[in-house]
Amino acid sequence: MTEQPKSFASPSEFSFDEIDEIINPAPQVTGFDEVVESAISRRGFLCGVLAFGAGTFVTGVSPQGIRLGATHAQAAGRFGFTPVAANTLDTITVPEGFNWQVLARWGDELWSKSVAFDQATRGTADSQALAFGDNNDGMDLFEANGRKLFVVNNEYTNTNIIWGNREEGKPETDDDVRKGMLAHGVTVMEIAESDGKWSIVKDSPFNRRITPETEMDITGPARGHDLLKTAADEAGETVKGTWNNCGNGRTPWGTYLTCEENFNGYFSAADENHEVSAELKRYGISSKDWGYGWARIDERFDVSKHPNEPNRAGYVVEIDPFDPESRPRKLTALGRFKHENAEVVLAANGQLVVYMGDDERGEFLYRYVSNGKYSLNGNNSRLLEEGKLYVARFADDLTGEWLELSPATTGFASQAEVCVYTRQAASKVGATTMDRPEWVAANPNKVEAYVALTNNKNRGIKPNEGGDPAPVNGPNPRAENNYGQIVRWAPDNGDHTAKTFTWSIFALAGNPLENSDANAGSANINSGNMFNSPDGMRFDENGFLWIQTDGNYSDKGGFAGMGNNQMLVGDTETGAIERFLVGPKECEVTGITWSADRRTAFVGIQHPGEDGNSHWPDGGESVPRSAIIAIRRNDGGIIG
Ligand code: FEO
Ligand code: CA
Ligand code: CA
């Protein structure tokens, strides 16, 4: 296959990974015949996996695949709502008996000195500095001492929206660039409920914006390493800012974890012909950024001048919401890659385990295990600094193992290098290339975890950026995978620190109305619940898995009948999946958390109208704005 030359315009016209690929195409497969042969020989295996999954875990769904009927009806009763139909409306659709309201929109005021969002200009750098950021993603609510602190990622910006006041939808001034920069990061805001309405508590002493300009500390093995030293930080111990914060996690001691994903798209070089190193290339760094223009106002984003700067991004960052003066901590021990979320579980023996996906075609699934053990009222500050990092290898016989990433296993000189060049380390040990690992969710009622593998059009076509082959394999069973799947694993001996596990496919998304076995999806996908590109995932306290999508919303061709991006609920015992919510036009649904009383579910709606066809949430001719919504039952009952 020959890569067609494409011209790059702005982040709004392509998805992140499309942009990445345009700028930095992956190497071509040389043994094409070999890949095709492998895909064909696996067709039988694919059926085997699904039958096994259905028979072993999905007890309520027959291996033959009951697509509608009994399991459908039972599930509706168990979930406690009547599923909603797919649609392409420019609004939120929730089941009968539920309601929703907006908690916070991009540009909403956090302090009384903030200014109201200006529809004409879409704000300035100064107004944005005092307002809720753009494109909210992962989120969590911390309730203690009578305070409800909401912490939420502001992942990125769409150029045609934030600079929609400019003729070409691009930044024209330094202030435009800075406005965009300050719309990134994390927002901490106190919220309150009064007369059935949730709102931001303006001027709360806990309100805080953490942005690409916020000072933070580097922790873990790479702290102080030469690879992290720059002109501005000769010690390699402190860094300015966090950006492209995607999913999240929370620790047992009440801190928030924010995950740096597509950090590469912000670096550029004044000389467009500047050749970046192979190490940077593996992470998608090139001489061109994705239209944000940050190097224009801050030289550290020019990789030709500061080649170590990108080594200081791509981490998980810990934030203490209850201490507004605290410095966030970059956790290098958890590795450097395009972090999606960080799902924290406590192993039976008290060790902390963090599961993490690297969202790029053909990249990997990781696990971190702390050396120390959690102590309820003790000092847990080293648990995310000292531990072992692993990457997953899946075997086609439904077993798998965690491969340790250390100098001994990878040949790198130190653990610091492993933590900076984590992708390369994982390639060296022969990890399994995956279909873009998004969120991981651990079942609170069972020792098992789930990963959303959102899609991968390159599966069976070409290797990842490191040259690792990506043939069709067990957990990634579909060539040119446009729909995605959810894979789960159960650690051996019921122990999250175990070296080995067994795995199965919980759901292979697809369109059962398509006349193609490869695209029909697994037995628990039917015409009433079909979706594509699972992304956000989280278990509720009932043990139900909430699944959010960020996929193709064309509602055409192989995606006809799926409508806008959506949120579904899965019963991991029976395999039943039902649609709970449909988002507005051209959004993705991402991020979910609950109030402590479980009577409100907070859900993120990101980039409505990314292609210019939404006015959600305010309607009329208003600018579309990413927002967090609060969903409740009309009768005030428990939700999730
Ligand atoms: Fe920010 Fe992989 O989604
Ligand atoms: Ca995501
Ligand atoms: Ca996504």
XYZ file of C-alpha atoms in Angstrom, residues 148-536:
389
model
C -17.227 18.917 46.620
C -14.167 19.446 44.459
C -14.572 18.615 40.805
C -11.343 17.970 38.904
C -11.496 17.697 35.131
C -9.071 17.561 32.241
C -9.218 20.139 29.463
C -7.616 18.082 26.754
C -7.167 20.260 23.678
C -8.846 22.840 21.451
C -10.394 22.737 17.990
C -8.829 25.480 15.927
C -11.991 26.227 13.958
C -13.941 26.723 17.186
C -11.563 28.519 19.553
C -10.324 30.708 16.673
C -13.647 30.687 14.837
C -13.594 34.492 15.062
C -10.588 34.486 12.710
C -11.162 34.187 9.012
C -9.127 31.018 8.573
C -9.823 29.501 11.962
C -6.177 29.862 12.898
C -4.404 31.975 15.520
C -3.476 35.406 14.187
C -1.905 37.031 17.231
C 0.242 36.014 20.183
C -2.807 36.513 22.362
C -4.746 34.052 20.204
C -2.015 31.453 20.738
C -1.924 32.079 24.466
C -5.708 31.867 24.705
C -5.459 28.430 23.127
C -2.659 27.392 25.444
C -4.549 28.459 28.569
C -7.645 26.545 27.474
C -5.564 23.373 28.024
C -4.698 21.610 31.259
C -6.844 20.780 34.250
C -9.603 22.644 36.075
C -10.217 22.228 39.799
C -13.524 23.768 40.853
C -15.771 23.506 43.823
C -19.349 22.665 42.911
C -22.590 22.747 44.863
C -26.174 21.625 44.451
C -29.030 23.911 45.335
C -32.724 23.514 44.500
C -31.903 20.673 42.190
C -29.331 22.661 40.229
C -25.613 21.976 40.175
C -23.272 24.926 39.681
C -19.685 26.130 40.072
C -18.900 27.807 43.406
C -17.260 30.990 42.178
C -14.311 32.253 44.223
C -13.936 29.001 46.140
C -10.416 28.930 47.610
C -10.014 25.547 45.883
C -10.734 26.808 42.369
C -7.637 26.481 40.265
C -6.500 26.253 36.668
C -3.480 24.071 36.003
C -2.148 24.897 32.545
C 0.923 24.476 30.331
C 2.413 27.302 32.408
C 1.985 25.779 35.881
C 5.209 24.838 37.678
C 5.438 21.211 38.693
C 7.943 18.675 39.987
C 9.395 15.671 38.205
C 9.409 12.513 40.332
C 10.509 8.930 39.862
C 13.453 7.284 38.093
C 13.877 9.933 35.371
C 14.063 12.883 37.782
C 17.376 14.621 37.263
C 18.388 12.463 34.283
C 20.304 14.142 31.469
C 17.456 13.435 29.040
C 15.223 15.749 31.061
C 17.647 18.652 31.404
C 16.928 21.816 29.455
C 18.102 25.396 29.311
C 15.315 26.412 31.677
C 15.831 23.463 34.033
C 19.463 22.447 34.218
C 18.708 19.985 37.007
C 15.975 18.113 35.148
C 13.768 18.245 38.213
C 11.025 20.741 37.510
C 8.879 21.406 34.495
C 6.356 23.927 33.320
C 2.959 22.583 32.644
C 0.825 19.733 31.467
C -1.224 19.570 28.260
C -3.357 17.263 26.184
C -4.729 15.748 29.366
C -6.949 12.897 28.316
C -8.290 10.331 30.781
C -7.736 10.251 34.509
C -7.384 8.156 37.603
C -7.702 8.610 41.347
C -5.579 7.304 44.159
C -6.809 5.747 47.407
C -5.325 8.754 49.239
C -7.550 11.238 47.436
C -5.383 12.695 44.698
C -6.206 13.044 41.017
C -4.171 11.575 38.188
C -4.227 13.369 34.836
C -2.793 11.650 31.780
C -0.786 13.410 29.061
C -1.773 11.965 25.703
C -1.017 13.683 22.365
C 1.720 15.889 23.830
C 3.691 15.700 20.592
C 1.364 17.900 18.530
C 2.549 21.096 20.223
C 6.219 20.948 19.233
C 7.619 22.372 16.017
C 10.861 23.692 14.573
C 11.500 27.143 13.124
C 13.247 25.330 10.275
C 10.634 23.029 8.751
C 13.383 20.838 7.337
C 14.774 20.163 10.794
C 15.142 16.389 11.243
C 14.089 15.170 14.666
C 15.832 12.196 16.261
C 14.478 8.665 15.849
C 13.663 8.673 19.561
C 11.394 11.702 19.160
C 9.927 10.371 15.945
C 8.659 7.270 17.725
C 6.483 9.660 19.758
C 5.251 11.568 16.734
C 7.358 14.689 17.265
C 8.151 16.472 14.003
C 9.133 19.888 12.712
C 5.439 20.825 12.423
C 2.910 21.197 15.196
C -0.814 20.583 14.794
C -1.768 24.217 14.325
C -1.502 25.408 17.936
C 1.504 27.662 17.313
C 2.961 27.435 20.813
C 6.583 27.832 19.684
C 5.570 31.291 18.497
C 5.126 32.464 22.080
C 7.385 30.054 23.963
C 10.696 28.876 22.506
C 10.720 25.671 24.560
C 8.282 24.226 22.025
C 10.908 24.587 19.269
C 12.534 21.135 19.157
C 15.443 22.293 17.060
C 16.486 24.541 19.961
C 15.327 22.420 22.908
C 15.362 18.764 21.847
C 14.923 17.484 25.430
C 11.665 19.356 26.037
C 9.466 16.606 24.569
C 11.097 14.140 26.993
C 9.395 16.097 29.774
C 5.864 15.379 28.544
C 3.901 12.183 28.049
C 3.538 11.273 31.710
C 0.851 10.784 34.330
C 0.642 13.804 36.658
C -0.643 13.733 40.242
C -2.656 16.662 41.609
C -3.893 17.208 45.175
C -7.196 19.061 44.771
C -7.517 19.845 48.475
C -4.236 21.769 48.547
C -4.498 24.612 46.033
C -0.884 25.599 46.718
C 0.476 22.122 46.000
C 2.760 21.541 43.047
C 1.582 18.837 40.649
C 3.970 15.884 40.307
C 4.969 14.261 37.019
C 5.247 10.544 37.687
C 8.000 9.224 35.439
C 7.866 5.786 37.090
C 4.631 5.128 35.186
C 6.398 5.505 31.856
C 6.234 7.915 28.961
C 3.788 7.375 26.156
C 0.457 8.736 24.939
C -1.284 8.044 28.211
C -5.024 7.541 28.019
C -6.078 6.981 31.623
C -4.575 5.494 34.781
C -6.814 2.902 36.432
C -5.616 2.377 39.984
C -6.408 -0.785 41.912
C -5.172 -2.091 45.222
C -3.909 -5.635 45.002
C -4.944 -7.995 47.776
C -1.544 -7.600 49.448
C -1.757 -3.791 49.452
C 0.531 -3.077 46.498
C -0.782 -0.398 44.177
C -1.395 -1.459 40.585
C -1.984 1.041 37.771
C -3.229 -0.088 34.361
C -2.552 2.246 31.428
C -3.105 2.301 27.681
C -0.959 4.017 25.039
C -3.419 5.381 22.500
C -1.720 4.984 19.163
C -2.187 2.397 16.474
C -0.076 -0.636 17.288
C 1.142 0.627 20.669
C 0.806 -1.187 23.973
C -1.011 -1.875 27.231
C 0.983 -1.259 30.422
C 0.893 -2.057 34.122
C 2.740 -0.450 37.015
C 3.129 -2.197 40.375
C 4.371 -0.221 43.371
C 7.211 -1.619 45.455
C 5.598 -0.494 48.681
C 2.157 -1.175 50.073
C -0.679 1.224 50.700
C -1.257 2.238 54.278
C -4.542 3.852 55.277
C -3.169 6.720 57.322
C 0.484 6.375 56.409
C 2.757 8.088 53.929
C 1.948 6.803 50.462
C 3.905 9.444 48.566
C 6.512 6.986 47.208
C 4.024 4.465 45.847
C 3.901 6.183 42.464
C 7.656 6.820 42.405
C 9.138 3.407 43.169
C 7.795 0.372 41.397
C 8.026 -1.887 38.398
C 6.705 -1.167 34.948
C 5.337 -3.945 32.731
C 3.876 -4.293 29.259
C 1.339 -6.889 28.129
C 1.920 -9.809 25.813
C -1.226 -11.641 24.749
C -1.012 -15.193 23.428
C -3.620 -16.550 21.053
C -4.479 -19.347 23.500
C -6.257 -16.788 25.708
C -3.399 -16.484 28.163
C -1.055 -13.575 28.585
C 1.815 -12.236 30.633
C 3.219 -8.996 31.917
C 6.765 -8.399 30.706
C 8.893 -6.288 33.006
C 10.548 -3.211 31.533
C 13.922 -2.813 33.214
C 17.527 -2.276 32.108
C 18.020 -6.050 32.322
C 15.102 -6.881 30.017
C 15.466 -4.004 27.560
C 19.188 -3.268 27.377
C 18.660 0.375 28.341
C 21.329 1.781 30.627
C 19.005 2.737 33.462
C 15.389 2.669 34.614
C 15.375 6.408 33.881
C 15.892 5.642 30.183
C 13.192 2.974 30.293
C 10.815 5.553 31.762
C 11.618 8.103 29.026
C 11.799 5.710 26.067
C 9.014 3.443 27.233
C 7.655 2.660 23.773
C 11.081 1.548 22.585
C 11.551 -0.521 25.742
C 8.217 -2.273 25.144
C 9.185 -2.989 21.544
C 12.397 -4.620 22.742
C 10.632 -7.162 24.935
C 8.138 -8.189 22.254
C 4.889 -6.774 23.660
C 1.663 -7.253 21.706
C 0.793 -4.374 19.388
C -2.790 -3.277 20.147
C -5.652 -1.463 18.385
C -5.169 1.900 20.142
C -5.593 1.175 23.870
C -7.917 3.782 25.371
C -9.368 3.627 28.889
C -8.840 0.724 31.240
C -11.551 0.019 33.825
C -11.181 -2.434 36.703
C -14.235 -4.284 37.984
C -14.813 -3.367 41.647
C -16.567 -6.689 42.291
C -14.143 -9.038 40.626
C -10.415 -9.286 40.002
C -10.481 -8.369 36.333
C -9.969 -5.330 34.115
C -11.191 -4.138 30.722
C -9.497 -2.096 28.010
C -11.227 -0.255 25.176
C -9.354 -0.819 21.900
C -10.999 1.913 19.938
C -10.169 1.056 16.291
C -7.148 0.599 14.057
C -7.410 0.881 10.319
C -3.792 -0.258 10.064
C -4.362 -3.657 11.706
C -3.024 -6.261 9.348
C -1.829 -3.509 7.019
C 1.305 -2.004 8.477
C 3.473 -1.967 11.588
C 3.610 0.670 14.281
C 6.034 3.584 14.215
C 8.688 1.407 15.849
C 8.422 -1.168 13.064
C 6.747 -3.798 15.264
C 4.452 -5.923 13.118
C 0.721 -5.543 13.713
C -0.820 -8.643 12.175
C -4.314 -9.728 13.141
C -3.960 -11.437 16.531
C -6.095 -12.717 19.396
C -7.174 -9.514 21.186
C -7.027 -7.558 17.906
C -8.920 -9.999 15.708
C -10.148 -7.790 12.873
C -8.057 -6.529 9.973
C -8.567 -2.834 9.135
C -10.564 -2.526 12.335
C -13.070 0.326 12.022
C -15.272 -0.511 14.996
C -13.049 -1.481 17.911
C -13.441 -3.968 20.744
C -13.332 -4.295 24.510
C -10.885 -6.875 25.834
C -10.771 -8.067 29.429
C -8.282 -10.021 31.463
C -8.396 -11.835 34.767
C -5.052 -11.949 36.616
C -4.067 -15.461 37.630
C -4.798 -16.409 41.244
C -7.093 -13.394 41.595
C -4.016 -11.232 42.132
C -3.482 -7.985 40.204
C 0.276 -8.312 40.800
C 0.419 -11.763 39.151
C 2.744 -12.153 36.208
C 0.184 -13.997 34.083
C -3.490 -13.688 33.162
C -6.239 -15.112 31.002
C -8.163 -12.895 28.619
C -11.251 -12.784 26.398
C -13.149 -10.349 24.221
C -16.112 -8.815 26.082
C -17.487 -7.052 23.016
C -16.358 -6.818 19.422
C -18.159 -3.694 18.209
C -19.647 -3.786 14.749
C -22.728 -3.520 12.641
C -24.755 -6.752 12.640
C -26.776 -5.421 9.717
C -23.624 -5.404 7.590
C -23.329 -8.298 5.222
C -19.895 -9.278 6.474
C -18.933 -11.594 9.301
C -15.827 -9.568 10.048
C -17.888 -6.444 10.723
C -20.970 -7.939 12.387
C -19.522 -7.762 15.857
C -19.833 -10.213 18.730
C -23.024 -11.915 19.828
C -23.873 -9.185 22.348
C -23.942 -6.482 19.650
C -27.368 -6.045 18.055
C -29.256 -3.572 15.903
C -30.544 -1.884 19.069
C -27.210 -1.234 20.772
C -24.620 -1.020 18.005
C -21.842 1.528 18.320
C -18.288 2.047 17.148
C -15.018 3.108 18.728
C -15.357 2.468 22.468
C -13.113 4.905 24.344
C -14.031 6.109 27.857
